[in-house]
Amino acid sequence: MAFDKMELRDIEVWDGNFAAAQAMRQCQIDVVAAYPITPSTPIVEGYAKFLADNYVEGEFVMVESEHAAMSGCIGAAAAGGRVATATSSQGFALMVETLYQASGMRLPIVLNVVNRALAAPLNVNGDHSDMYLGRDSGWIQFDAYCPQDAYDLNFIAFKVAEDHDVRLPAMVHQDGFMTSHTAQGVKTLTDDQGYNFVGDFKPMNDMLDFEHPVTHGVQTEEDWHFEHKARQHNDLMTKVLPKIQTAFDEFEKLSGRKYNIVEEYDMADADVAVVCMGTSVETAREVATEMRAKGIKAGVVGIRVIRPFPFEQIKAALKDVKAIAALDRSSPNGAPGMLFNEIAGALFNTDTKALLSGYVYGLGGRDLTKAHLTDLFTELQANVDAGKVTTPLQQFIGVRGPKLSFL
Amino acid sequence: MSEMKKIKNLKEFSTSADRFEGANLLCPGCAHSIIVREVLNATNDDLVLSASTGCLEVCTAVYPYTSWDASWIHIGFENGSTAVAGAEAMHKALARKGRLKQPDRNPKFVSFAGDGASYDIGFQWISGCMERGHNIMHVVLDNEVYANTGGQRSSSTPIGSSSTTAPAGRVSYGEKQNKKDMVSIMASHGIPYSAQVAPNKWKDMVKKIQHGFAVDGPVFINAVSPCTTEWKFDPKDTMYLSDLSTDSLVFPLYEIIDGHELNITYRPKNVVPVEEYLAAQGRFKHLFKDEYKHLIKEWQDRVDANWAYLNRREEARV
């Protein structure tokens, strides 16, 4: 190989952005087309520097917008090579049109999304509004809770997305600033370990195979559109989770680090459970442990794979609890939060008698503190004791002014 | 740089193995297919093509059929140029890594788009591609209207033409703005080659396309594409309308090399009055009413002034 390998220590101190950039380097991306946006910018800056220092061999196309970034990625992926980029918030929103194109054309692009609020008001800090905006775009969506996850899940994302049975693009989410800009110890793979885990890119229907010309992105009307979309949905729903599980298992063999599609914490005998994503998972785990010392049987369910939504795993994790809180870090704008809806959907038609309530928290980077979660677990226990939801079904955690609650 | 291909004669043109099939859904008399064929006939090299959303795209790749016997992609209305630029970047990356399946091939990267997808919604993407110096050619199928969506005005729609969003009516003569000068704008990016072409002047077009394929860097081609449905003329008259465009100097044929050196490539022996060009099309019918007749003179003055400007630029050799 013409590029230089990088010697990494077993544990490096990296923030989530740099961890993602390092994983992209080790996967040896062929083309990155990108447009910078806070807080994801350092990911592609990292790739650019790796190129400048000959630690990676590829093409960096510094385009003029996020829409063009994904457009360039789509063209590059259709040409037959490994492609990735990164974005956040407004940039993600600008990309949305092309996200559907990428998944509809079954192109295995990896997009690192450093989650951030959507304007207005303009806000550069972390929440999950952009993550939720992409939830119907046909992409596989992984969620990292910390820099280590951001590193590891990139390898898994490439492996699953590029699998010829899957051929769907994948996002790796991490919380803006909280993960992306917070340095922690990250256990590394060597360059060979990382690359070999993902393997060589195997093109399929690539535009640069001139012996077999292909037409990408055709038009369909009512005669075929339904079949295309239904097949794409079916593949996403039936093929992807088993492939992810296999990739998780292989990754555990390689690294010793175990990932689950749904991350259960103290759920075996839990009475009350919090379901959440991102950095709040680790905080909730710590508080759950403290609640146990106070006699409340608390557990935490972390969503690791947002799309396809792991209905069966969620049902299994929550089947015996008595009260559940679904935590949404996105302004639902006219409906209960997405996670609330999806948990409710998963539990409907099951034997559960669990009391479900929804909480909106942390919009625009607002902290979710241990005190918030202590109150929340206490409230869930009160619901259990009363045998009903004693508080409004949907509440806002830590918002100033008159108490806001709905339903 | 690739070797210049000999220009095929008309017979060779008609019998050459087409990479754009005659089987497509374009309107009878549509100039798009003629232009595309002339572009593709200018090279024997492999092709990576894109089409932005528009007539060409919706008429040539309707699942489960395709009219393209070459690699082809469509993403959206605005980003065909960037799609091809991405493919070109991948070609570069894989060539460097020694991973091309057919490393001896010399593919050409071409994006086709209408004037809506180029002058308006796709403007930024094309500008980005030109500025970054991708080795691609962007070809505008300039029918001066959003034909695919039913005839709305674009920034290429000429003054006085009637379109659905700038219709002529009791108190309006239709489009009020002058056509955007895309060739100059694109040339101003300092790109190695930009040109205006017309399907009736096919030798001129093939020469320009071959020049474009031979240079290293982005190329912009603006092709006039008479539209039977929106210009409102008989489908048999496509070439007649194309002749009127070039011979009235409404659509002058010229090239700009390296962003500044302008060459006029076609000087009609008998310049046709603009009035004749306008009269041949339904979209300008209302201009012949008494109250709008002064606009026809303004049209002629504008075309004359532009021709004088092009000549001055050519003479100046700057």
XYZ file of C-alpha atoms in Angstrom:
725
model
C 0.000 0.000 0.000
C 1.221 3.413 -0.908
C 0.091 5.177 2.244
C 1.803 5.051 5.629
C 0.403 3.167 8.567
C -0.107 4.983 11.823
C 1.189 3.594 15.083
C -1.508 3.955 17.716
C -1.234 3.286 21.429
C -3.642 0.688 22.841
C -5.553 3.523 24.424
C -5.572 6.997 22.866
C -7.177 10.119 24.286
C -9.579 11.165 21.547
C -12.800 13.085 21.339
C -15.697 11.597 19.417
C -14.923 13.521 16.237
C -11.327 12.403 16.101
C -12.312 8.858 16.997
C -14.664 8.808 13.991
C -11.972 10.330 11.750
C -9.475 7.685 12.846
C -11.951 4.900 12.101
C -12.579 6.412 8.650
C -8.821 6.507 8.050
C -8.392 2.894 9.087
C -11.220 1.867 6.748
C -9.300 3.693 3.966
C -12.142 5.695 2.452
C -11.740 6.190 -1.290
C -13.740 9.405 -1.577
C -14.958 11.912 0.999
C -17.124 14.773 -0.275
C -17.839 17.160 2.571
C -18.904 20.595 3.657
C -17.972 21.709 7.172
C -20.541 22.296 9.878
C -20.285 22.570 13.631
C -19.874 20.330 15.579
C -18.963 17.662 13.012
C -16.290 19.675 11.167
C -13.230 18.072 12.836
C -14.172 14.689 11.352
C -13.525 15.760 7.770
C -10.698 18.050 8.862
C -9.127 14.944 10.361
C -9.536 13.079 7.084
C -8.025 16.026 5.167
C -5.002 16.061 7.477
C -4.565 12.304 7.180
C -4.549 12.763 3.393
C -2.067 15.609 3.668
C 0.193 13.425 5.798
C -0.197 10.342 3.552
C -1.937 8.258 6.185
C -4.774 7.600 3.790
C -5.050 7.374 0.020
C -8.155 8.805 -1.554
C -9.888 11.903 -2.855
C -11.257 14.690 -0.702
C -13.843 16.758 -2.573
C -14.421 19.981 -0.664
C -17.836 20.832 -2.063
C -19.891 23.992 -1.697
C -22.763 22.686 0.441
C -23.948 19.671 2.393
C -26.439 18.906 -0.369
C -23.520 18.729 -2.792
C -21.537 16.705 -0.240
C -24.068 13.892 -0.278
C -24.575 14.334 -4.055
C -20.842 13.840 -4.586
C -20.861 10.873 -2.211
C -23.723 9.303 -4.179
C -21.892 9.733 -7.500
C -18.694 8.374 -5.970
C -20.454 5.415 -4.351
C -22.250 4.588 -7.595
C -18.847 4.619 -9.285
C -17.841 1.804 -6.941
C -15.737 2.606 -3.886
C -15.792 3.266 -0.157
C -17.407 6.602 0.620
C -18.093 8.542 3.803
C -18.799 12.039 5.048
C -20.018 13.859 8.139
C -22.564 16.493 8.996
C -24.808 18.031 11.657
C -28.077 19.876 12.073
C -28.830 22.394 9.299
C -26.363 20.625 7.041
C -28.123 17.365 7.702
C -31.426 19.063 6.923
C -29.990 20.346 3.630
C -28.845 16.793 2.829
C -32.209 15.203 3.510
C -33.333 15.136 -0.122
C -30.214 13.257 -1.118
C -30.400 10.863 1.848
C -33.472 9.318 0.280
C -31.650 9.083 -3.055
C -28.697 7.280 -1.470
C -30.851 4.661 0.223
C -33.185 4.298 -2.772
C -30.200 3.568 -4.996
C -28.865 1.139 -2.366
C -25.494 2.853 -2.040
C -23.441 1.909 1.043
C -22.327 5.378 2.170
C -21.410 5.998 5.827
C -22.464 9.339 7.282
C -21.210 10.471 10.669
C -23.905 12.675 12.159
C -22.843 14.754 15.124
C -26.270 15.515 16.520
C -27.281 19.135 16.972
C -30.459 21.160 17.323
C -32.321 22.515 14.307
C -32.941 26.257 13.979
C -34.773 28.514 14.644
C -33.566 29.724 17.089
C -30.074 28.998 15.811
C -28.235 26.714 18.181
C -24.976 24.851 17.678
C -25.356 22.478 20.610
C -26.433 18.921 20.859
C -29.884 17.446 20.626
C -31.427 14.751 18.511
C -33.598 16.828 16.167
C -31.440 16.026 13.158
C -31.276 12.332 14.073
C -35.062 12.163 14.117
C -35.302 14.117 10.876
C -33.457 11.289 9.149
C -35.476 8.484 10.639
C -37.635 7.810 7.557
C -34.857 8.225 4.991
C -34.103 4.508 4.643
C -30.671 4.642 6.270
C -29.392 2.329 8.963
C -28.866 4.478 12.062
C -26.420 3.610 14.859
C -26.141 5.606 18.052
C -22.845 6.158 19.890
C -22.938 7.100 23.572
C -19.257 8.067 23.880
C -16.081 8.476 21.759
C -15.285 4.759 22.057
C -18.653 3.907 20.498
C -18.146 6.516 17.775
C -14.878 4.786 16.851
C -16.156 1.218 16.997
C -19.515 1.785 15.343
C -17.871 3.264 12.248
C -16.217 -0.071 11.499
C -19.502 -1.866 12.072
C -21.379 0.636 9.918
C -19.081 0.070 6.931
C -19.199 -3.680 7.357
C -22.992 -3.853 7.462
C -23.686 -1.186 4.829
C -21.283 -2.682 2.269
C -22.570 -6.241 2.733
C -24.001 -7.220 -0.647
C -27.145 -8.577 0.997
C -27.749 -5.187 2.609
C -26.411 -2.408 0.338
C -27.941 0.377 2.385
C -26.277 3.535 3.671
C -25.604 3.905 7.393
C -25.342 6.776 9.851
C -23.313 6.816 13.037
C -24.761 9.329 15.472
C -22.976 10.949 18.384
C -24.031 13.806 20.650
C -22.810 17.232 19.560
C -20.046 18.575 21.851
C -20.911 16.159 24.654
C -19.349 13.295 22.700
C -17.834 15.045 19.710
C -15.683 17.462 21.704
C -15.125 15.547 24.951
C -11.857 13.629 25.022
C -11.819 10.247 26.663
C -9.634 7.171 26.597
C -10.444 5.219 23.417
C -9.227 1.645 23.001
C -7.859 1.313 19.484
C -7.474 -1.273 16.782
C -4.287 -1.439 14.768
C -4.568 -0.227 11.183
C -4.492 -3.812 9.929
C -7.073 -5.007 12.444
C -9.423 -2.166 11.574
C -9.066 -2.495 7.812
C -9.288 -6.275 7.807
C -12.433 -6.215 9.934
C -14.177 -4.152 7.267
C -12.334 -5.782 4.361
C -11.732 -4.644 0.798
C -14.580 -2.789 -0.857
C -16.408 -5.073 -3.259
C -18.193 -3.008 -5.898
C -21.593 -3.989 -7.247
C -23.310 -2.411 -10.259
C -20.516 0.162 -10.403
C -20.482 2.840 -13.082
C -16.759 2.369 -13.729
C -17.239 -1.173 -15.003
C -17.590 -0.220 -18.644
C -18.223 -3.780 -19.758
C -21.460 -3.709 -17.777
C -23.026 -0.252 -18.037
C -25.668 0.457 -15.399
C -28.515 2.913 -15.066
C -28.803 4.346 -11.545
C -31.699 6.398 -10.246
C -34.439 5.551 -12.705
C -37.929 6.944 -12.712
C -40.828 4.810 -11.555
C -44.479 5.667 -11.378
C -47.349 3.904 -9.669
C -46.538 0.739 -11.625
C -43.206 0.083 -9.869
C -42.552 2.660 -7.149
C -44.488 0.762 -4.512
C -42.556 -2.452 -5.167
C -39.203 -0.651 -4.925
C -40.070 1.055 -1.663
C -41.664 -2.020 -0.169
C -38.634 -4.151 -1.049
C -36.260 -1.562 0.358
C -38.288 -1.404 3.565
C -38.517 -5.170 3.768
C -34.755 -5.555 3.375
C -34.162 -2.920 6.030
C -36.581 -4.599 8.429
C -35.582 -8.230 7.884
C -31.964 -8.367 6.758
C -30.192 -5.622 8.619
C -30.560 -6.494 12.308
C -29.196 -10.052 11.877
C -26.240 -8.623 9.931
C -25.659 -6.061 12.667
C -25.747 -8.792 15.300
C -23.182 -10.812 13.330
C -20.979 -7.741 12.958
C -21.286 -7.018 16.701
C -20.279 -10.617 17.462
C -17.288 -10.483 15.123
C -16.264 -7.143 16.540
C -16.403 -8.536 20.058
C -14.120 -11.388 19.019
C -11.679 -8.872 17.559
C -11.741 -6.196 20.243
C -13.363 -7.698 23.323
C -15.909 -4.886 23.217
C -19.504 -6.044 23.222
C -22.300 -4.128 21.550
C -26.002 -4.966 21.585
C -28.809 -3.793 19.351
C -30.603 -2.742 22.530
C -28.317 -2.085 25.481
C -29.958 -3.363 28.649
C -28.616 -2.211 32.006
C -29.919 -3.803 35.205
C -33.060 -4.808 33.370
C -33.271 -8.419 34.585
C -35.473 -7.555 37.588
C -36.243 -3.891 36.970
C -39.598 -2.417 38.006
C -38.938 0.973 36.433
C -36.966 1.686 33.282
C -35.719 4.655 31.343
C -35.357 4.296 27.555
C -32.960 6.773 26.010
C -30.170 7.418 23.504
C -26.797 9.121 23.294
C -24.872 10.470 26.249
C -27.918 10.310 28.502
C -27.618 6.503 28.556
C -24.451 6.611 30.659
C -25.896 9.189 33.050
C -29.078 7.151 33.420
C -27.064 4.012 34.167
C -25.216 5.759 36.969
C -28.426 7.092 38.475
C -30.133 3.699 38.143
C -27.374 2.176 40.244
C -27.905 4.848 42.885
C -31.667 4.253 42.821
C -31.085 0.574 43.487
C -29.218 1.552 46.665
C -32.370 3.440 47.652
C -34.540 0.397 47.066
C -35.990 1.324 43.681
C -35.411 -1.417 41.134
C -34.284 0.796 38.296
C -32.991 -0.188 34.875
C -31.934 1.525 31.649
C -32.596 0.575 28.049
C -30.249 2.261 25.576
C -31.200 2.250 21.914
C -28.113 1.333 19.905
C -29.809 0.912 16.533
C -32.474 3.519 15.792
C -33.234 2.286 12.263
C -34.329 -0.342 11.652
C -36.159 0.091 14.945
C -35.520 -3.023 17.063
C -39.122 -3.827 18.027
C -38.482 -7.393 19.177
C -35.478 -6.469 21.307
C -37.397 -3.584 22.878
C -40.332 -5.839 23.654
C -38.021 -8.382 25.260
C -36.189 -5.767 27.297
C -39.365 -4.150 28.643
C -41.667 -7.146 29.040
C -41.546 -7.315 32.841
C -41.218 -3.680 33.911
C -44.059 -1.788 35.534
C -43.291 1.777 34.528
C -41.330 3.137 31.574
C -40.086 6.606 30.688
C -39.227 7.301 27.057
C -36.743 10.179 26.860
C -36.762 12.283 23.717
C -34.046 14.830 23.010
C -35.978 16.511 20.217
C -38.845 18.934 20.135
C -41.768 16.785 19.064
C -43.651 19.778 17.587
C -47.204 18.625 17.665
C -47.067 15.016 18.797
C -45.576 12.915 21.557
C -41.833 12.355 21.131
C -40.614 9.897 18.531
C -39.199 7.454 21.045
C -42.386 7.631 23.120
C -44.416 6.762 20.018
C -42.132 3.950 18.971
C -41.944 2.376 22.419
C -45.724 2.595 22.629
C -45.954 1.021 19.191
C -43.612 -1.790 20.134
C -45.473 -2.603 23.360
C -48.957 -2.417 21.918
C -50.440 -5.877 21.385
C -48.142 -7.348 24.024
C -49.103 -8.565 27.486
C -47.394 -5.650 29.180
C -49.277 -3.634 31.743
C -46.424 -1.161 31.972
C -47.219 2.515 32.509
C -45.554 4.584 29.799
C -44.757 8.270 30.045
C -42.758 10.558 27.805
C -40.164 13.166 28.705
C -38.562 15.774 26.477
C -35.150 16.857 27.709
C -31.909 18.559 26.818
C -33.008 20.600 23.784
C -30.258 22.759 22.302
C -27.577 21.313 24.570
C -29.376 21.761 27.918
C -27.832 19.407 30.491
C -29.633 16.350 31.735
C -28.404 16.081 35.315
C -28.356 13.218 37.755
C -30.875 15.141 39.853
C -33.287 15.197 36.886
C -32.983 11.475 36.496
C -33.313 10.836 40.227
C -36.607 12.735 40.186
C -37.678 10.856 37.095
C -37.015 7.399 38.539
C -38.800 8.467 41.734
C -41.782 9.586 39.663
C -41.845 6.277 37.810
C -41.858 4.426 41.145
C -44.739 6.635 42.321
C -46.627 5.634 39.178
C -45.986 1.988 39.972
C -47.198 2.444 43.555
C -50.328 4.288 42.415
C -51.003 1.816 39.621
C -51.439 4.659 37.121
C -49.536 7.514 35.514
C -49.866 10.188 38.185
C -48.223 12.966 36.198
C -48.927 14.305 32.728
C -48.107 11.801 30.032
C -45.552 14.092 28.460
C -43.329 16.493 30.371
C -40.407 18.793 29.668
C -37.401 18.275 31.938
C -35.634 21.357 33.238
C -37.350 23.978 31.095
C -37.698 27.407 32.766
C -40.929 29.302 33.271
C -44.404 27.931 33.878
C -44.457 24.175 33.934
C -45.051 22.788 30.449
C -46.845 19.519 30.124
C -49.269 17.963 27.715
C -51.632 15.057 27.306
C -5.398 14.220 -23.254
C -7.198 11.869 -25.534
C -6.623 11.666 -29.214
C -9.001 13.825 -31.244
C -11.533 11.634 -32.999
C -12.303 12.176 -36.627
C -15.689 13.802 -37.070
C -18.113 11.253 -38.424
C -20.050 12.123 -41.529
C -23.833 12.125 -41.444
C -24.074 8.546 -42.690
C -21.658 7.340 -40.022
C -23.598 9.344 -37.489
C -26.795 7.588 -38.392
C -25.314 4.097 -38.397
C -22.883 4.316 -35.471
C -23.602 2.033 -32.534
C -25.632 4.320 -30.378
C -25.128 4.572 -26.671
C -28.333 6.564 -26.573
C -31.143 4.463 -27.985
C -33.808 5.751 -30.300
C -36.302 4.097 -27.989
C -37.262 6.834 -25.552
C -40.300 8.859 -24.587
C -39.188 12.300 -25.734
C -41.718 14.289 -27.748
C -41.601 13.949 -31.522
C -39.334 16.688 -32.752
C -37.538 17.192 -29.434
C -34.014 18.457 -29.947
C -32.722 16.879 -26.746
C -32.121 13.477 -28.301
C -30.350 15.022 -31.289
C -28.017 16.992 -29.047
C -27.299 14.028 -26.792
C -26.532 11.855 -29.804
C -24.184 14.471 -31.239
C -22.355 14.756 -27.918
C -21.998 11.001 -27.503
C -21.006 10.559 -31.140
C -18.064 12.887 -30.609
C -16.146 10.225 -28.702
C -15.546 6.507 -28.817
C -14.306 6.535 -25.233
C -16.301 5.096 -22.355
C -18.810 7.391 -20.735
C -20.061 8.140 -17.260
C -23.208 10.191 -17.644
C -25.719 11.916 -15.442
C -29.000 13.619 -16.128
C -30.654 16.068 -13.809
C -34.374 15.760 -13.312
C -35.999 16.995 -16.486
C -37.389 15.897 -19.828
C -34.291 13.925 -20.765
C -34.248 12.036 -17.488
C -37.917 11.146 -17.208
C -38.064 10.081 -20.848
C -35.010 7.843 -20.983
C -34.882 5.849 -17.748
C -38.374 4.709 -16.922
C -38.076 1.454 -15.015
C -37.717 -1.285 -16.148
C -36.327 0.289 -19.328
C -33.315 2.431 -20.055
C -32.269 4.231 -23.225
C -28.665 4.409 -22.051
C -26.063 1.886 -23.087
C -23.474 3.659 -20.953
C -23.063 4.225 -17.203
C -25.720 6.704 -16.198
C -27.017 8.199 -12.973
C -29.785 10.530 -11.921
C -30.048 11.922 -8.392
C -32.139 15.076 -8.311
C -33.062 18.249 -10.132
C -30.002 20.206 -9.104
C -27.065 17.905 -8.585
C -26.298 15.963 -11.767
C -23.039 17.858 -12.162
C -21.923 16.954 -8.637
C -22.919 13.307 -9.136
C -20.606 13.077 -12.126
C -17.938 14.997 -10.214
C -18.180 12.403 -7.429
C -17.772 9.596 -9.943
C -14.799 11.404 -11.461
C -13.232 11.720 -8.004
C -13.759 7.993 -7.435
C -12.156 7.240 -10.802
C -9.108 9.271 -9.752
C -8.922 7.571 -6.362
C -9.258 4.057 -7.754
C -6.762 4.776 -10.549
C -4.200 5.867 -7.983
C -4.873 2.766 -5.914
C -4.691 0.456 -8.936
C -8.222 -0.792 -8.397
C -9.880 0.121 -11.709
C -11.475 -2.854 -13.428
C -10.466 -1.576 -16.869
C -7.461 0.635 -16.147
C -6.660 1.156 -19.842
C -9.965 2.931 -20.503
C -10.203 6.703 -20.651
C -13.758 7.535 -19.562
C -15.428 10.876 -20.188
C -17.669 12.340 -17.512
C -20.694 14.266 -18.772
C -23.724 15.723 -17.038
C -26.814 16.695 -18.998
C -29.300 19.143 -17.569
C -31.973 21.512 -18.787
C -31.823 25.263 -18.368
C -33.907 25.046 -15.190
C -31.497 22.528 -13.686
C -28.508 24.602 -14.827
C -29.397 28.296 -14.846
C -31.568 28.145 -11.714
C -31.811 25.373 -9.157
C -28.569 23.649 -10.144
C -26.517 26.823 -10.557
C -24.601 26.492 -7.296
C -23.663 22.855 -7.890
C -22.344 23.592 -11.391
C -20.426 26.615 -10.162
C -18.876 24.447 -7.444
C -17.844 21.805 -9.965
C -16.333 24.416 -12.278
C -14.432 26.101 -9.454
C -13.015 22.818 -8.163
C -11.707 21.863 -11.589
C -13.297 18.445 -12.000
C -12.591 16.822 -15.329
C -16.244 16.880 -16.358
C -18.414 18.361 -19.079
C -21.738 19.952 -18.248
C -24.122 20.159 -21.194
C -27.192 22.371 -20.951
C -30.172 21.354 -23.057
C -31.352 24.935 -23.242
C -35.007 25.038 -24.258
C -35.466 28.273 -22.336
C -38.300 27.016 -20.163
C -39.167 24.455 -17.486
C -40.553 22.122 -20.104
C -40.763 19.013 -17.951
C -43.110 20.636 -15.460
C -45.314 22.183 -18.095
C -43.767 25.407 -19.305
C -42.875 27.671 -16.399
C -40.347 30.455 -16.938
C -36.676 29.925 -16.112
C -33.891 32.471 -15.942
C -33.087 31.378 -19.487
C -36.564 32.311 -20.747
C -36.194 35.255 -23.143
C -37.992 38.559 -22.844
C -41.445 38.638 -24.352
C -42.022 34.921 -24.403
C -45.232 33.639 -22.877
C -44.851 30.904 -20.249
C -47.254 29.538 -17.652
C -45.714 31.535 -14.797
C -45.002 34.590 -16.939
C -47.949 34.459 -19.317
C -48.830 37.073 -21.888
C -52.205 38.595 -21.049
C -54.336 41.647 -21.399
C -51.749 43.841 -19.705
C -48.576 41.760 -19.979
C -46.308 40.732 -22.820
C -45.044 37.780 -20.764
C -41.470 37.355 -19.565
C -39.952 40.657 -18.381
C -36.353 39.619 -17.703
C -33.532 39.173 -20.115
C -32.018 35.729 -20.514
C -29.150 34.982 -18.114
C -25.751 34.858 -19.849
C -24.638 31.475 -18.521
C -21.722 30.969 -20.889
C -20.036 34.156 -19.693
C -20.774 33.349 -16.067
C -19.303 29.878 -16.381
C -16.333 31.114 -18.422
C -15.648 33.591 -15.630
C -14.741 30.634 -13.434
C -11.610 30.478 -15.599
C -12.498 27.046 -16.924
C -10.533 25.767 -19.926
C -13.477 25.651 -22.299
C -17.038 26.874 -22.612
C -19.142 27.151 -25.729
C -22.568 27.619 -27.250
C -23.658 24.959 -29.714
C -26.731 24.157 -31.779
C -27.933 20.809 -33.096
C -28.275 22.059 -36.675
C -24.585 22.966 -36.742
C -23.541 19.434 -35.836
C -19.987 19.588 -37.169
C -19.387 22.719 -35.121
C -20.900 20.978 -32.114
C -18.849 17.800 -32.473
C -15.660 19.848 -32.887
C -16.446 21.739 -29.699
C -17.343 18.596 -27.761
C -14.110 16.970 -28.887
C -12.194 20.069 -27.825
C -14.005 19.862 -24.491
C -13.135 16.210 -24.019
C -9.514 16.862 -24.913
C -8.880 19.573 -22.326
C -8.074 18.821 -18.717
C -10.687 20.404 -16.462
C -14.314 21.421 -16.404
C -16.150 22.257 -19.594
C -19.457 24.055 -20.003
C -21.576 23.599 -23.115
C -24.816 25.474 -23.738
C -26.892 23.840 -26.471
C -30.022 25.453 -27.860
C -32.795 22.883 -27.824
C -35.963 23.962 -29.641
C -38.984 22.634 -27.755
C -42.012 21.805 -29.858
C -44.488 21.946 -26.978
C -43.308 25.113 -25.246
C -41.998 27.080 -28.226
C -45.118 25.946 -30.025
C -44.070 24.857 -33.484
C -44.667 21.818 -35.665
C -42.474 18.819 -34.685
C -41.122 18.601 -38.219
C -39.626 22.095 -37.860
C -37.065 21.426 -35.116
C -34.087 21.914 -37.398
C -35.769 24.907 -39.038
C -36.142 26.528 -35.617
C -32.580 25.644 -34.780
C -31.475 27.231 -38.057
C -33.481 30.355 -37.244
C -31.858 30.540 -33.772
C -28.347 30.500 -35.121
C -28.942 32.415 -38.349
C -30.815 35.253 -36.659
C -27.930 35.445 -34.142
C -30.418 35.062 -31.315
C -28.304 32.078 -30.328
C -24.807 32.861 -31.610
C -22.267 30.069 -31.775
C -18.967 30.822 -30.110
C -16.464 29.422 -27.670
C -14.477 30.873 -24.789
C -11.081 29.347 -24.126
C -9.488 29.535 -20.685
C -12.212 31.857 -19.496
C -11.327 34.788 -21.740
C -10.360 34.078 -25.363
C -13.562 34.291 -27.385
C -13.940 32.850 -30.884
C -17.066 33.151 -32.971
C -17.394 29.803 -34.709
C -20.307 30.459 -37.053
C -21.062 33.556 -39.094
C -24.281 33.174 -41.063
C -23.929 34.204 -44.703
C -27.428 35.604 -44.660
C -28.476 36.870 -41.280
C -32.174 36.259 -40.729
C -34.192 39.083 -39.120
C -35.136 38.315 -35.516
C -38.750 38.928 -36.492
C -38.661 35.775 -38.565
C -37.364 33.777 -35.598
C -40.091 35.165 -33.335
C -42.843 34.673 -35.884
C -42.091 30.980 -36.225
C -43.044 30.297 -32.589
C -46.334 30.372 -30.740
C -44.709 31.638 -27.546
C -44.027 35.018 -29.205
C -47.328 35.253 -31.093
C -48.662 38.119 -28.965
C -45.635 40.299 -29.795
C -47.116 40.858 -33.225
C -50.083 42.747 -31.791
C -49.839 46.493 -32.419
C -49.228 47.420 -28.787
C -46.184 45.130 -28.497
C -44.629 45.578 -31.924
C -42.005 47.916 -30.501
C -40.676 44.906 -28.555
C -39.706 43.207 -31.796
C -37.484 46.151 -32.653
C -36.036 46.034 -29.148
C -35.374 42.337 -29.686
C -33.470 43.067 -32.896
C -31.483 45.857 -31.227
C -30.561 43.587 -28.344
C -29.415 40.794 -30.654
C -27.415 43.257 -32.766
C -25.775 44.724 -29.681
C -24.856 41.280 -28.392
C -23.396 40.303 -31.762
C -21.346 43.504 -31.828
C -20.176 42.763 -28.278
C -19.114 39.224 -29.207
C -17.246 40.550 -32.236
C -15.471 43.185 -30.153
C -14.455 40.536 -27.648
C -13.179 38.303 -30.413
C -11.175 41.105 -32.001
C -9.719 42.199 -28.700
C -8.066 38.775 -28.218
C -7.941 39.250 -24.495
